[in-house]
XYZ file of C-alpha atoms in Angstrom:
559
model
C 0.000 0.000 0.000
C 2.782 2.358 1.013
C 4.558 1.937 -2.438
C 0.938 2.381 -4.318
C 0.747 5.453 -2.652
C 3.975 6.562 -3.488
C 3.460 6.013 -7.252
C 0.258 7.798 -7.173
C 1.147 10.758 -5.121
C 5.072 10.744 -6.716
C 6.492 14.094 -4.633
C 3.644 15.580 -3.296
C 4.064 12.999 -0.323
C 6.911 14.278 2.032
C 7.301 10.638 3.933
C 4.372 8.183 5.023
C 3.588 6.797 8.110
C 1.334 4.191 9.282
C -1.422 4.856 11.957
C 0.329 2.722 14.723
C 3.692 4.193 14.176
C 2.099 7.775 14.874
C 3.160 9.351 18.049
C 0.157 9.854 18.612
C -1.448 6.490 18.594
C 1.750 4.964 20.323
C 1.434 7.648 22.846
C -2.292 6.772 23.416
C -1.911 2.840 23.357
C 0.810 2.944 25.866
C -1.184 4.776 28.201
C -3.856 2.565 28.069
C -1.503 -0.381 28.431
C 0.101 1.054 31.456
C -3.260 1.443 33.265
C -4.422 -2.180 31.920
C -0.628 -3.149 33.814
C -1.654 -1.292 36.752
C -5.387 -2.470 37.089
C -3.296 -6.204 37.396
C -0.425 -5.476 39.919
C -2.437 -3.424 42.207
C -5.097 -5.559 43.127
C -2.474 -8.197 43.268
C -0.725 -6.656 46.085
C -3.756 -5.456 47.621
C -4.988 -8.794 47.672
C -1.874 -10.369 49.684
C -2.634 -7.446 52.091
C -6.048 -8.117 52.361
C -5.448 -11.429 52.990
C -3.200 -10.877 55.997
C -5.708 -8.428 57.468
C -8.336 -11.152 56.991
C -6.103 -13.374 58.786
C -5.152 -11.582 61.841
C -8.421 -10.293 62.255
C -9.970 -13.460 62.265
C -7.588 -14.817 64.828
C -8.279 -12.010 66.773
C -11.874 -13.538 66.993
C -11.197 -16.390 68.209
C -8.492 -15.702 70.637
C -11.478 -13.225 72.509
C -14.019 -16.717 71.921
C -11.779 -18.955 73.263
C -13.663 -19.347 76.038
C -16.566 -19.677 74.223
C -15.541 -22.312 71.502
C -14.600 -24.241 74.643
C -18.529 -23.876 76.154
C -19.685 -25.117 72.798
C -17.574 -28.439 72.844
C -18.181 -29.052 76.163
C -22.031 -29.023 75.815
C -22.070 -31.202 72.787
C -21.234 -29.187 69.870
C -18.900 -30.605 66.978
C -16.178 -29.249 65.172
C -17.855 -29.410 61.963
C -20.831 -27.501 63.222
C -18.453 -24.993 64.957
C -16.445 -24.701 61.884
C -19.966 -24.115 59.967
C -20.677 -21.309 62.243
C -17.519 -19.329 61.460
C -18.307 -20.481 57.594
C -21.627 -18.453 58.240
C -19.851 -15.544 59.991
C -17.421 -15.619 56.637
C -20.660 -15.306 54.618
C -22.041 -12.854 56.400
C -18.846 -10.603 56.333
C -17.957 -11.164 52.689
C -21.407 -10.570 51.547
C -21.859 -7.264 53.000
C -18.556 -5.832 52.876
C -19.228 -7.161 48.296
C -22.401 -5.232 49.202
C -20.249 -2.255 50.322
C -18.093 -2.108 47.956
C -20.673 -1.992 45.253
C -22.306 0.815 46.365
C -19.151 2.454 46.986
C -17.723 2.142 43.005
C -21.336 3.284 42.240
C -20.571 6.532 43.882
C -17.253 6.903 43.544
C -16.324 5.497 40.205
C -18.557 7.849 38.178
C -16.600 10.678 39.123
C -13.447 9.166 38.641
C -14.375 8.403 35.091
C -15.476 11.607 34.304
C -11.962 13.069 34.926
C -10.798 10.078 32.939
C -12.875 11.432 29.925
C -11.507 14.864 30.488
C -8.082 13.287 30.519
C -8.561 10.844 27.455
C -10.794 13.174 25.718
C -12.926 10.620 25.211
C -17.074 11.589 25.846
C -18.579 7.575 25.581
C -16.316 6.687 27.849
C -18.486 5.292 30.713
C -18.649 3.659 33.888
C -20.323 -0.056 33.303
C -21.134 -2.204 36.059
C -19.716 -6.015 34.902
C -21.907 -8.471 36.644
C -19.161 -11.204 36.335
C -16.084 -9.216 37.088
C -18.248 -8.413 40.346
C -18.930 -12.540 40.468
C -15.601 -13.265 40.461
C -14.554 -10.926 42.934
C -16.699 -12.037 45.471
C -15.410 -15.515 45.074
C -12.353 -14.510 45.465
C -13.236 -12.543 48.857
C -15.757 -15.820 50.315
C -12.982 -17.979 49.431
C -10.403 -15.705 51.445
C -12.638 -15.143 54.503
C -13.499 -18.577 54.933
C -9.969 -19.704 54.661
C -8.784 -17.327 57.295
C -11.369 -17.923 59.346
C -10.723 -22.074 58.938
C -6.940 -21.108 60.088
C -7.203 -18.807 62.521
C -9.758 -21.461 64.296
C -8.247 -25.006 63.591
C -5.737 -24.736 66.187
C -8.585 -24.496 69.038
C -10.660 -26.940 67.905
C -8.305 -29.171 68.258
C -7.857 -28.335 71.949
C -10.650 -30.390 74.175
C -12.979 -28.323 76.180
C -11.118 -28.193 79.535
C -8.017 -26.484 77.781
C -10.439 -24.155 75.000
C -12.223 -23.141 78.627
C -8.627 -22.626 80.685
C -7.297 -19.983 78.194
C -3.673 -20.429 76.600
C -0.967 -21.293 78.354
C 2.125 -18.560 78.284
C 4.692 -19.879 75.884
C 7.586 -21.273 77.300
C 11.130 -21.375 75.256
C 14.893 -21.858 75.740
C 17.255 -19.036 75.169
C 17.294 -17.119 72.239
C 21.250 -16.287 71.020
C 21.216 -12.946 72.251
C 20.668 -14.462 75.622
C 24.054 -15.855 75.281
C 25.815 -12.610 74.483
C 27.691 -10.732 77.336
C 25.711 -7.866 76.866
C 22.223 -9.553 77.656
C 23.151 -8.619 81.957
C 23.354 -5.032 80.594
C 20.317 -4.652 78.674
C 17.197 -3.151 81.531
C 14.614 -5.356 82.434
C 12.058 -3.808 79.999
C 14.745 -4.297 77.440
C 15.276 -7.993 78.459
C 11.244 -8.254 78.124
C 10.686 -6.922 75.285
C 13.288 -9.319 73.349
C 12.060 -12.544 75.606
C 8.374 -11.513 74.470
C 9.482 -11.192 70.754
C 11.047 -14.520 70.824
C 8.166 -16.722 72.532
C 5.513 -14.683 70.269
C 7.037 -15.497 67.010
C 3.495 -15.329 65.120
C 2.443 -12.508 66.609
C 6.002 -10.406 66.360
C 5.778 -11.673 62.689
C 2.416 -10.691 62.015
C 2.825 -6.987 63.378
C 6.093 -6.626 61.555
C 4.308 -7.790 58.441
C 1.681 -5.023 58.605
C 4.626 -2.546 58.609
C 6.625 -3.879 55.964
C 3.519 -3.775 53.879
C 2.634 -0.202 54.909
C 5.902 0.848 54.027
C 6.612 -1.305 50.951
C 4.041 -0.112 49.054
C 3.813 3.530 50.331
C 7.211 3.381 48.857
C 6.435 2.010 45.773
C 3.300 4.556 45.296
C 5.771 7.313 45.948
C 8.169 6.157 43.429
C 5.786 5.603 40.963
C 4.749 9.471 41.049
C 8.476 10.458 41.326
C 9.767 8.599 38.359
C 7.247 10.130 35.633
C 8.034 13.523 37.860
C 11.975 12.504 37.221
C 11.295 12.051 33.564
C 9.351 14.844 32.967
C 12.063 17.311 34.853
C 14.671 15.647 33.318
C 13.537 15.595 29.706
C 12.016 19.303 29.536
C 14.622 20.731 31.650
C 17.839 19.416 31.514
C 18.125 17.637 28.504
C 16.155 20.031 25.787
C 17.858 22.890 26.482
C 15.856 25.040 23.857
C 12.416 27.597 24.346
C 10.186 26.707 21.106
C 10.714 24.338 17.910
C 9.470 25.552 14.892
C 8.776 23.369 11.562
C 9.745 26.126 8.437
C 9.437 25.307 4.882
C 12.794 23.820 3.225
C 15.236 26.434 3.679
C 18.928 26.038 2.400
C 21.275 25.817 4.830
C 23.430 28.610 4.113
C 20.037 30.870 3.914
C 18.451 32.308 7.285
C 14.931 31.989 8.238
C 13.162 35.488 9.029
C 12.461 34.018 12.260
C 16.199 33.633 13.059
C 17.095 37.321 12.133
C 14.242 38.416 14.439
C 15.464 40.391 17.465
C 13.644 37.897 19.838
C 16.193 35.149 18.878
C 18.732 34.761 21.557
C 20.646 31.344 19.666
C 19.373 28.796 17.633
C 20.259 25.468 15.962
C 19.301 24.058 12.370
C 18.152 20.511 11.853
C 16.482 18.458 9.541
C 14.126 16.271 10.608
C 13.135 13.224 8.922
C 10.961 9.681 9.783
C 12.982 7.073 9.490
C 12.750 3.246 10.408
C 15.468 1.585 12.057
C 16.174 -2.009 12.732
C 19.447 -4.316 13.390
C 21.557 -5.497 10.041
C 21.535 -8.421 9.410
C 18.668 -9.529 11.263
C 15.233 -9.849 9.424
C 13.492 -11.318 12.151
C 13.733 -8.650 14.821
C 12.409 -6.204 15.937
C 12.032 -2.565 14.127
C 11.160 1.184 15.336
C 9.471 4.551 13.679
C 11.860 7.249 14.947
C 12.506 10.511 13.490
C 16.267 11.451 12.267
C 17.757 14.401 13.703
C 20.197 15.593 11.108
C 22.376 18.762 12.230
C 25.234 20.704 11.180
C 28.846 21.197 13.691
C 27.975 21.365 16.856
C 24.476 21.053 18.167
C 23.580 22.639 21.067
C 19.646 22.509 22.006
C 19.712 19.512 23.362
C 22.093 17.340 25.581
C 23.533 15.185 23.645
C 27.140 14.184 23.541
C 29.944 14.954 20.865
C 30.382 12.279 18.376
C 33.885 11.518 17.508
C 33.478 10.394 14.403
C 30.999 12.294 12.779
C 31.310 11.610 9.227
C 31.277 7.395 9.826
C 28.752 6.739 12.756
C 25.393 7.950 13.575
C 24.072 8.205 17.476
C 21.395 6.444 19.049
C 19.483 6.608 22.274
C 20.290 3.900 24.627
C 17.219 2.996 25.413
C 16.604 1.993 21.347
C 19.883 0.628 21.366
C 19.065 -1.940 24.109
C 15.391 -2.596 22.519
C 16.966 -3.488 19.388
C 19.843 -5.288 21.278
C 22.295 -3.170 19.735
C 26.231 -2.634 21.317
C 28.517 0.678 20.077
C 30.168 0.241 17.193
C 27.096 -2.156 15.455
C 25.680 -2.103 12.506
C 21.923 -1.173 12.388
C 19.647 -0.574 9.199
C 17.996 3.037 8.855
C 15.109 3.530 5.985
C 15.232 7.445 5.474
C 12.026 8.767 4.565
C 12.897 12.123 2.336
C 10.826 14.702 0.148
C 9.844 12.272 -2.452
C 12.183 9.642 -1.516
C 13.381 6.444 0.340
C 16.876 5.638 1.282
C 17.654 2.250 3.200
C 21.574 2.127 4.391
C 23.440 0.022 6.756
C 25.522 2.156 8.853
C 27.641 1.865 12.109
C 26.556 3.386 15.556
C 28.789 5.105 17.505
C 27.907 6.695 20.956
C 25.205 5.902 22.639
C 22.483 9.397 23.884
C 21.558 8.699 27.500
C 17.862 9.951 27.427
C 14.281 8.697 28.352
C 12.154 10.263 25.781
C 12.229 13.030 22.779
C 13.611 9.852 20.412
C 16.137 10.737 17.220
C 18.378 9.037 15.494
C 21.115 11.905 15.890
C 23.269 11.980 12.213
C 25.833 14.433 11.067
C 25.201 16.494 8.161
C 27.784 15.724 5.878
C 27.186 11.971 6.608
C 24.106 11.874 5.851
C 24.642 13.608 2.664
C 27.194 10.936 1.770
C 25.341 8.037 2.553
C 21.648 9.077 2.315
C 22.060 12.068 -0.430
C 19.921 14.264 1.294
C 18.790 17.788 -0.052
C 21.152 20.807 1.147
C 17.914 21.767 3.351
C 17.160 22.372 6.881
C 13.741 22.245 8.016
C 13.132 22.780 11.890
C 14.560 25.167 14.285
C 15.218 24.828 17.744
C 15.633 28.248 19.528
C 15.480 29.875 23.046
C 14.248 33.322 23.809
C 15.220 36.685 25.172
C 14.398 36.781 28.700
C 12.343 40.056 28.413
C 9.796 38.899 25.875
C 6.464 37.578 26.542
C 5.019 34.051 25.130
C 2.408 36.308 23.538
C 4.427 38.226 22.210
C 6.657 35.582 20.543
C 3.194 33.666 19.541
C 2.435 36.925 17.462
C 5.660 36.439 15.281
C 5.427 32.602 15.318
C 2.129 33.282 13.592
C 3.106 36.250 11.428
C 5.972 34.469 10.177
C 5.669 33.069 6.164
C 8.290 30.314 7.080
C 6.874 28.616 9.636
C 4.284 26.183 9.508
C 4.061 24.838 12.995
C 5.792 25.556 16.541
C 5.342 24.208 19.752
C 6.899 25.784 23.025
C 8.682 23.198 25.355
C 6.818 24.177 28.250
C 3.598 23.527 26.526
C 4.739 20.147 25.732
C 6.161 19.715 29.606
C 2.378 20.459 30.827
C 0.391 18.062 27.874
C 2.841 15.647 29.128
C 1.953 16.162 32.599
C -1.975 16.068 31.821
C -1.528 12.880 29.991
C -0.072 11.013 33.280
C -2.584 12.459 35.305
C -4.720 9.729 35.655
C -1.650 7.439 37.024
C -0.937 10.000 39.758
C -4.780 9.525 40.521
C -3.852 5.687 40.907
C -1.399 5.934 42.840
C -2.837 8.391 45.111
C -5.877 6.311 45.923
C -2.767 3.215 46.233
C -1.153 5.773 48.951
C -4.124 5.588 51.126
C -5.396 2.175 50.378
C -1.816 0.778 51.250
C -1.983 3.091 54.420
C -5.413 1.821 55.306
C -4.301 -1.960 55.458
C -1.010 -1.459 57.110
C -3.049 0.557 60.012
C -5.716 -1.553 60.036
C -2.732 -4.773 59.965
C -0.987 -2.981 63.189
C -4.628 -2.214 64.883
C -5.263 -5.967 64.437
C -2.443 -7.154 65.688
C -2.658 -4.844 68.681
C -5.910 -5.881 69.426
C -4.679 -9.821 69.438
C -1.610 -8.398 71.726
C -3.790 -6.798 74.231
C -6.367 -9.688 74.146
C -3.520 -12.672 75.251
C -1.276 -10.182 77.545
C -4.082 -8.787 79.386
C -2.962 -10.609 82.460
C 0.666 -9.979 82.002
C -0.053 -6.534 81.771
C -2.153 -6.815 84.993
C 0.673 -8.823 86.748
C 2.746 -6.082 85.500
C 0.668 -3.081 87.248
C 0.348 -5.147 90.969
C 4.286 -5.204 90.769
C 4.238 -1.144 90.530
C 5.024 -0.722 87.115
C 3.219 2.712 85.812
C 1.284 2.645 82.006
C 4.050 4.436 80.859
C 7.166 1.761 82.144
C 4.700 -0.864 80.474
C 4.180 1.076 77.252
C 8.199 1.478 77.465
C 8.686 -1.853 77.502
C 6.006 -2.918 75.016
C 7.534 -0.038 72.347
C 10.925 -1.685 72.701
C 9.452 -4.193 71.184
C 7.904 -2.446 68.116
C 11.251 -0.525 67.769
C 13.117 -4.350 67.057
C 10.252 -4.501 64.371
C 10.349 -0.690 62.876
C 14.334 -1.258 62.516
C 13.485 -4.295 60.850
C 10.430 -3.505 58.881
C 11.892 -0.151 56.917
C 15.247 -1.252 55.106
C 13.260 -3.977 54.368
C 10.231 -2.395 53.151
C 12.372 -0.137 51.330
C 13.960 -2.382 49.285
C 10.985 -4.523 48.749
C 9.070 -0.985 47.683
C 12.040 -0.285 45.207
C 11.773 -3.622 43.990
C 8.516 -3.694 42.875
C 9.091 -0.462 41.062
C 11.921 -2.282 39.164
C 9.488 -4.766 37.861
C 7.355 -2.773 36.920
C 9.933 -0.897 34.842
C 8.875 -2.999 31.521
C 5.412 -2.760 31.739
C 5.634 0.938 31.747
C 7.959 1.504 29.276
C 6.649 2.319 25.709
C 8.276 2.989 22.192
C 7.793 6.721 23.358
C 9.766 6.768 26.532
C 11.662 5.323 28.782
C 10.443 4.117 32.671
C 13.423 4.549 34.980
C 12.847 3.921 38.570
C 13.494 6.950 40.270
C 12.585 8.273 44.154
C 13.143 11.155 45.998
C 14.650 11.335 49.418
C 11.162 12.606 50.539
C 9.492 9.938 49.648
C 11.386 7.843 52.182
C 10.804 10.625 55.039
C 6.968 10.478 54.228
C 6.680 6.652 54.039
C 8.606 6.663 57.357
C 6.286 9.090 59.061
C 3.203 7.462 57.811
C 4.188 4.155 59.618
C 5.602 6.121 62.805
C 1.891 8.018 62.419
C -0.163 4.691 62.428
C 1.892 3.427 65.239
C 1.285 6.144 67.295
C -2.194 5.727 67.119
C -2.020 1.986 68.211
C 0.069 3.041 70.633
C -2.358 5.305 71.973
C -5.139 2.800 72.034
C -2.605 0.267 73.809
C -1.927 2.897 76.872
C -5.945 3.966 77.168
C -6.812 0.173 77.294
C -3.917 -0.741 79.778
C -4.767 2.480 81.762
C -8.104 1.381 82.070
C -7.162 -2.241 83.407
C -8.567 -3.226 86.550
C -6.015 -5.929 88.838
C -8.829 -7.908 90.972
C -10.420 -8.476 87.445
C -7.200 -9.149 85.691
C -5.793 -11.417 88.361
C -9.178 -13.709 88.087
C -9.718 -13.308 84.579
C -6.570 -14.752 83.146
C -6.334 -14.621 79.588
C -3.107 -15.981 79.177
């Protein structure tokens, strides 16, 4: 079709592209893809969190009807009719919180998808409510409910009544290897207690430290998500194109000026001609090929960063991120198909340097070289320029316009901000990620401190007839959470960062590159959301040991 075309249209076609090699269409397909990635890995991680939750939660429950479980066997009750009970209770809580969330995403969702529309500028794009996506999902959430709730109560009903009815028995164990150490004489008594409770609550010490990690694993991956398409906007439209505006102008010789250029506004400039191309490996006709435009300039080029080529006249440049797409080293061979006024010139030529950058593709080729190998007119048809400080966009807009040469422009700041607009809807993501992840890890840490109040209740009692304030207990019992907070954030961290590295693929397109990036205040603000939820459990922890009563303790033993 392409050659047809070319026949017909002979040189009144200036080079031909198909509809999915425009930017635009790549620019718009990636987008979509990288939300259709996100709509998978989300949920996924959610999911594991969820899970957890479900889990201690559910064990929380039956820790408080321990008791109670016992009163059932003892008066004739089963385990399978126990078990049925909880299966009931698992009903009952997946069907309404289904029931919930449905009329939640009917309130919520519209409006999201409205500001997708504005986004997308797309007007039938419309919430729909998918009767088996919704099917599924509650499957998924029955089948997780009932599972916790048939772990977190298998280990009592295997008790017999008389030891359901007693409570649990404090945990007993040998010493731990810090025990061993010289310094364990040294360490306070709260100290001491806090590590000998760690080590005889394993499940429990695991559990909490879970709910942090996962707090601040994927507040850290949210973060980075927002700071690496913040990192590659900043980096592309500030430090590597170092121009104001890029104009389009109608083939101009190179040794001719542009009226633009002689215009008093001009503060430098750079020539180029820009060309599509299509570039692939030599010598490979089964891989893999790519739509860029050719940059072709003249000496030295200075509107955007890109390095000096040493050998000018022999190699052409390439991005690296092509380069490693096309699994190509320095000093290859690759293919080029230059698409010219009228004409198409295929070549196999080397590739020198390599142009570290993560969007704004070229293919970046010397004049003269191209005119040797390609045969190019002796025209230049784009201009890259940057401005006087003193003069106004308006006022530059009004000689863009007026100008005979030029028949389209586009400021760099402009294309900074439709950049920007187009990635809003993943910052909306990963917002609503922020808080979901938050949500979890606080409710994970409120669970768990619920459970840890529930068992200890008579240690803590034991603890208050021996003349130890609420404050020497919540010493001793933070001590404890400290082991876990030094533990849970390198590790979270890294797991956070990791994540973002996998997701590196997904969200890289033919358009850009996705380079995990985050800012040092993204670890500050993951940190103080975790410190933040475990303040308030702390709080909770003090008012409910505060509020302790020893006669009642001391008969009531829990543990």
């Amino acid at each position: 079709i392409e050659n047809l075309i070319r026949i017909k249209l002979k040189q009144k076609i200036f080079y031909f592209t198909d509809r999915e090699q425009s930017v635009n269409y790549v620019n718009y397909e990636q987008t979509l893809l990288q939300i259709d990635s996100f709509s998978y890995i989300c949920p996924s991680i959610l999911l594991l969190m969820a899970i957890l939750l479900l889990y201690i939660i559910q064990r929380r429950n039956v820790a408080v009807e321990r008791k109670q479980i016992g009163i059932m066997k003892a008066i004739g009750l089963t385990d399978a009719s126990i078990m049925y009970m909880y299966i009931k209770y698992s009903f009952l809580v997946s069907f309404f919180g289904i029931l919930l969330a449905f009329i939640s995403a009917k309130i919520i969702l519209p409006s999201i998808f409205e500001q997708l529309i504005k986004i997308f500028d797309m007007p039938n794009f419309t919430y729909n409510t998918y009767f088996d996506l919704w099917i599924i999902a509650g499957a998924i959430i029955l089948f997780v409910c009932i599972l916790s709730n048939l772990l977190a109560a298998i280990s009592i009903l295997k008790l017999n009544p008389a030891q359901s009815m007693r409570g649990e028995h404090p945990k007993g164990g040998g010493k731990n290897f810090i025990e061993n150490l010289s310094l364990w004489n040294k360490f306070s008594f709260n100290t001491r207690y806090a590590i000998k409770n760690a080590s005889r609550s394993i499940t429990r010490y695991f559990a909490s430290l879970w709910g942090m990690f996962a707090a601040i694993s994927m507040t850290i991956f949210a973060q980075g998500f927002n700071n690496s398409f913040d990192y590659f906007l900043s980096t592309l439209y500030q430090k590597f194109s170092l121009y104001d505006i890029k104009a389009a102008i109608n083939p101009t010789k190179w040794e001719e000026d542009s009226d633009i250029i002689t215009n008093d506004i001009i503060k430098s400039y750079d020539k180029a001609a820009i060309y599509q191309s299509r570039i692939y490996p030599a010598f490979k006709s089964d891989s893999e090929n790519l739509y860029i435009p050719t940059l072709i300039y003249k000496d030295n080029f200075s509107s955007l960063d890109i390095p000096e080529n040493d050998n000018p006249e022999d190699t052409i440049m390439l991005p690296k991120y092509l380069a490693d797409r096309l699994k190509i080293k320095e000093n290859d061979y690759i293919g080029i198909e230059l698409y010219t006024l009228g004409n198409t010139v295929s070549r196999i030529v080397k590739c020198g340097k390599f142009v570290e950058q993560q969007g704004m593709f070229f293919v970046y080729m010397d004049k003269k070289f191209a005119e040797k190998e390609f045969d190019i007119s002796d025209d230049y048809n784009n201009i890259f320029f940057t401005t006087k400080e003193n003069v106004s966009d308006e006022d530059i807009k009004e000689i863009l316009d007026d100008s005979e040469d030029i028949s389209y422009y586009s400021f760099v700041n402009d294309e900074y901000t439709a950049n920007k607009n187009q990635i809003a809807t993943i910052y909306l993501l990963v917002q609503i990620l922020i808080f979901i992840a938050f949500l979890l890890g606080a409710t994970s840490l409120y669970g768990v401190g619920v459970i840890t109040l529930a068992t200890r209740r008579y240690e803590f009692t034991l603890l208050k007839v021996m003349g130890y304030t609420t404050k020497e207990i919540m010493i001793a019992s933070l001590k404890e959470t400290i082991t876990q907070i030094i533990i849970a954030i390198p590790t979270g961290i890294a797991a956070g960062y990791g994540i973002l590295y996998l997701v590196k693929k997904p969200f890289s397109s033919k358009l850009f590159s996705f380079v995990p990036h985050i800012y040092d205040e993204s670890y500050i603000y993951a940190i103080l959301l975790l410190i933040t939820a475990i303040f308030l459990v702390s709080i909770m922890s003090a008012h409910y040991v505060n509020k302790l009563d020893m006669v009642e303790g001391l008969k009531d033993r829990e543990e």
